[in-house]
Amino acid sequence: MELLFVALFGAVIGLAARYLLPGRSTQGSVLVPAIGTVTASLVWVALTWLGWNWAGGWIWWVSLGTAAAASVVLNLFISRRRIHADQRMLQRLATTGSPGTA
């Protein structure tokens, strides 16, 4: 049951990262929330396998903190990479008239 709450909080953290950080138009609407959800869930499961107590506070802080960090870092990385790829394609279209490599 706690894993469902962790996944929900991870999704909320991912939503917050999506709407508070720049580059929102460069990716799909569920990509960053999915990153937050998956990261929080995987860290939670890994920590429970390592014997961390789910009733303790540290497992929550580590799981949700990792989800927040992953959401922010990957959001910035993906949007920056997409913007550069779009600029390269625009240059290629302007010079060759074809989106493929010549």
PDB file of C-alpha atoms in Angstrom:
ATOM      1  CA  MET A   1       0.000   0.000   0.000  1.00  0.00           C
ATOM      2  CA  GLU A   2       2.822   2.402   0.792  1.00  0.00           C
ATOM      3  CA  LEU A   3       4.284   1.838  -2.675  1.00  0.00           C
ATOM      4  CA  LEU A   4       1.119   3.324  -4.164  1.00  0.00           C
ATOM      5  CA  PHE A   5       1.553   6.475  -2.088  1.00  0.00           C
ATOM      6  CA  VAL A   6       5.211   6.706  -3.091  1.00  0.00           C
ATOM      7  CA  ALA A   7       4.256   6.337  -6.758  1.00  0.00           C
ATOM      8  CA  LEU A   8       1.561   9.010  -6.377  1.00  0.00           C
ATOM      9  CA  PHE A   9       3.946  11.429  -4.675  1.00  0.00           C
ATOM     10  CA  GLY A  10       6.545  10.714  -7.359  1.00  0.00           C
ATOM     11  CA  ALA A  11       3.987  11.583 -10.039  1.00  0.00           C
ATOM     12  CA  VAL A  12       3.121  14.831  -8.253  1.00  0.00           C
ATOM     13  CA  ILE A  13       6.812  15.712  -8.004  1.00  0.00           C
ATOM     14  CA  GLY A  14       7.207  14.987 -11.727  1.00  0.00           C
ATOM     15  CA  LEU A  15       4.180  17.165 -12.526  1.00  0.00           C
ATOM     16  CA  ALA A  16       5.648  19.989 -10.479  1.00  0.00           C
ATOM     17  CA  ALA A  17       8.969  19.667 -12.302  1.00  0.00           C
ATOM     18  CA  ARG A  18       7.202  19.662 -15.661  1.00  0.00           C
ATOM     19  CA  TYR A  19       5.240  22.831 -15.000  1.00  0.00           C
ATOM     20  CA  LEU A  20       7.815  24.770 -12.971  1.00  0.00           C
ATOM     21  CA  LEU A  21      10.864  24.230 -15.208  1.00  0.00           C
ATOM     22  CA  PRO A  22      11.457  25.619 -18.709  1.00  0.00           C
ATOM     23  CA  GLY A  23      11.220  23.513 -21.855  1.00  0.00           C
ATOM     24  CA  ARG A  24       7.737  22.127 -21.286  1.00  0.00           C
ATOM     25  CA  SER A  25       6.882  22.348 -24.989  1.00  0.00           C
ATOM     26  CA  THR A  26       9.761  20.070 -25.984  1.00  0.00           C
ATOM     27  CA  GLN A  27       8.401  16.842 -24.490  1.00  0.00           C
ATOM     28  CA  GLY A  28       5.218  14.898 -23.976  1.00  0.00           C
ATOM     29  CA  SER A  29       2.883  15.703 -21.127  1.00  0.00           C
ATOM     30  CA  VAL A  30       3.474  12.485 -19.184  1.00  0.00           C
ATOM     31  CA  LEU A  31       7.224  12.027 -19.670  1.00  0.00           C
ATOM     32  CA  VAL A  32       8.486  13.906 -16.609  1.00  0.00           C
ATOM     33  CA  PRO A  33       5.683  12.701 -14.284  1.00  0.00           C
ATOM     34  CA  ALA A  34       6.461   9.152 -15.421  1.00  0.00           C
ATOM     35  CA  ILE A  35      10.144   9.697 -14.612  1.00  0.00           C
ATOM     36  CA  GLY A  36       9.189  10.859 -11.115  1.00  0.00           C
ATOM     37  CA  THR A  37       6.834   7.924 -10.596  1.00  0.00           C
ATOM     38  CA  VAL A  38       9.256   5.262 -11.798  1.00  0.00           C
ATOM     39  CA  THR A  39      12.223   6.712  -9.928  1.00  0.00           C
ATOM     40  CA  ALA A  40      10.367   6.993  -6.621  1.00  0.00           C
ATOM     41  CA  SER A  41       8.977   3.468  -6.978  1.00  0.00           C
ATOM     42  CA  LEU A  42      12.298   1.868  -7.924  1.00  0.00           C
ATOM     43  CA  VAL A  43      14.194   3.584  -5.121  1.00  0.00           C
ATOM     44  CA  TRP A  44      11.480   2.605  -2.619  1.00  0.00           C
ATOM     45  CA  VAL A  45      11.584  -1.052  -3.665  1.00  0.00           C
ATOM     46  CA  ALA A  46      15.400  -1.104  -3.635  1.00  0.00           C
ATOM     47  CA  LEU A  47      15.510   0.393  -0.154  1.00  0.00           C
ATOM     48  CA  THR A  48      12.930  -2.046   1.205  1.00  0.00           C
ATOM     49  CA  TRP A  49      14.987  -4.911  -0.233  1.00  0.00           C
ATOM     50  CA  LEU A  50      17.980  -3.472   1.608  1.00  0.00           C
ATOM     51  CA  GLY A  51      15.985  -3.681   4.829  1.00  0.00           C
ATOM     52  CA  TRP A  52      14.950  -0.067   5.346  1.00  0.00           C
ATOM     53  CA  ASN A  53      11.821   0.230   7.460  1.00  0.00           C
ATOM     54  CA  TRP A  54       8.873   1.623   5.488  1.00  0.00           C
ATOM     55  CA  ALA A  55       7.491   3.236   8.645  1.00  0.00           C
ATOM     56  CA  GLY A  56      10.681   5.261   9.104  1.00  0.00           C
ATOM     57  CA  GLY A  57      11.066   8.714   7.647  1.00  0.00           C
ATOM     58  CA  TRP A  58      14.346   8.213   5.839  1.00  0.00           C
ATOM     59  CA  ILE A  59      12.976   5.875   3.199  1.00  0.00           C
ATOM     60  CA  TRP A  60      10.391   8.507   2.288  1.00  0.00           C
ATOM     61  CA  TRP A  61      12.936  11.349   2.107  1.00  0.00           C
ATOM     62  CA  VAL A  62      15.416   9.360   0.044  1.00  0.00           C
ATOM     63  CA  SER A  63      12.789   7.979  -2.366  1.00  0.00           C
ATOM     64  CA  LEU A  64      11.038  11.279  -2.972  1.00  0.00           C
ATOM     65  CA  GLY A  65      14.269  13.294  -2.977  1.00  0.00           C
ATOM     66  CA  THR A  66      15.731  11.015  -5.623  1.00  0.00           C
ATOM     67  CA  ALA A  67      12.525  11.319  -7.654  1.00  0.00           C
ATOM     68  CA  ALA A  68      12.736  15.117  -7.442  1.00  0.00           C
ATOM     69  CA  ALA A  69      16.389  15.155  -8.476  1.00  0.00           C
ATOM     70  CA  ALA A  70      15.813  12.765 -11.375  1.00  0.00           C
ATOM     71  CA  SER A  71      12.774  14.731 -12.565  1.00  0.00           C
ATOM     72  CA  VAL A  72      14.627  18.038 -12.552  1.00  0.00           C
ATOM     73  CA  VAL A  73      17.862  16.769 -14.094  1.00  0.00           C
ATOM     74  CA  LEU A  74      16.206  14.694 -16.819  1.00  0.00           C
ATOM     75  CA  ASN A  75      13.691  17.433 -17.621  1.00  0.00           C
ATOM     76  CA  LEU A  76      16.487  19.938 -18.172  1.00  0.00           C
ATOM     77  CA  PHE A  77      18.611  17.425 -20.105  1.00  0.00           C
ATOM     78  CA  ILE A  78      15.784  16.265 -22.385  1.00  0.00           C
ATOM     79  CA  SER A  79      14.514  19.765 -23.156  1.00  0.00           C
ATOM     80  CA  ARG A  80      18.013  21.112 -23.855  1.00  0.00           C
ATOM     81  CA  ARG A  81      18.808  18.183 -26.128  1.00  0.00           C
ATOM     82  CA  ARG A  82      15.510  18.525 -27.978  1.00  0.00           C
ATOM     83  CA  ILE A  83      16.005  22.256 -28.541  1.00  0.00           C
ATOM     84  CA  HIS A  84      19.465  21.622 -30.032  1.00  0.00           C
ATOM     85  CA  ALA A  85      18.140  18.826 -32.246  1.00  0.00           C
ATOM     86  CA  ASP A  86      15.348  21.071 -33.505  1.00  0.00           C
ATOM     87  CA  GLN A  87      17.832  23.844 -34.282  1.00  0.00           C
ATOM     88  CA  ARG A  88      20.068  21.432 -36.211  1.00  0.00           C
ATOM     89  CA  MET A  89      17.095  20.170 -38.214  1.00  0.00           C
ATOM     90  CA  LEU A  90      15.987  23.724 -38.981  1.00  0.00           C
ATOM     91  CA  GLN A  91      19.480  24.546 -40.264  1.00  0.00           C
ATOM     92  CA  ARG A  92      19.507  21.386 -42.358  1.00  0.00           C
ATOM     93  CA  LEU A  93      16.089  22.196 -43.799  1.00  0.00           C
ATOM     94  CA  ALA A  94      17.184  25.742 -44.600  1.00  0.00           C
ATOM     95  CA  THR A  95      20.336  24.620 -46.411  1.00  0.00           C
ATOM     96  CA  THR A  96      19.362  21.366 -48.099  1.00  0.00           C
ATOM     97  CA  GLY A  97      15.552  21.377 -48.082  1.00  0.00           C
ATOM     98  CA  SER A  98      15.578  17.836 -46.682  1.00  0.00           C
ATOM     99  CA  PRO A  99      15.224  16.809 -43.006  1.00  0.00           C
ATOM    100  CA  GLY A 100      17.468  13.738 -43.508  1.00  0.00           C
ATOM    101  CA  THR A 101      21.230  13.741 -43.562  1.00  0.00           C
ATOM    102  CA  ALA A 102      22.751  14.323 -46.965  1.00  0.00           C
TER     103      ALA A 102
END
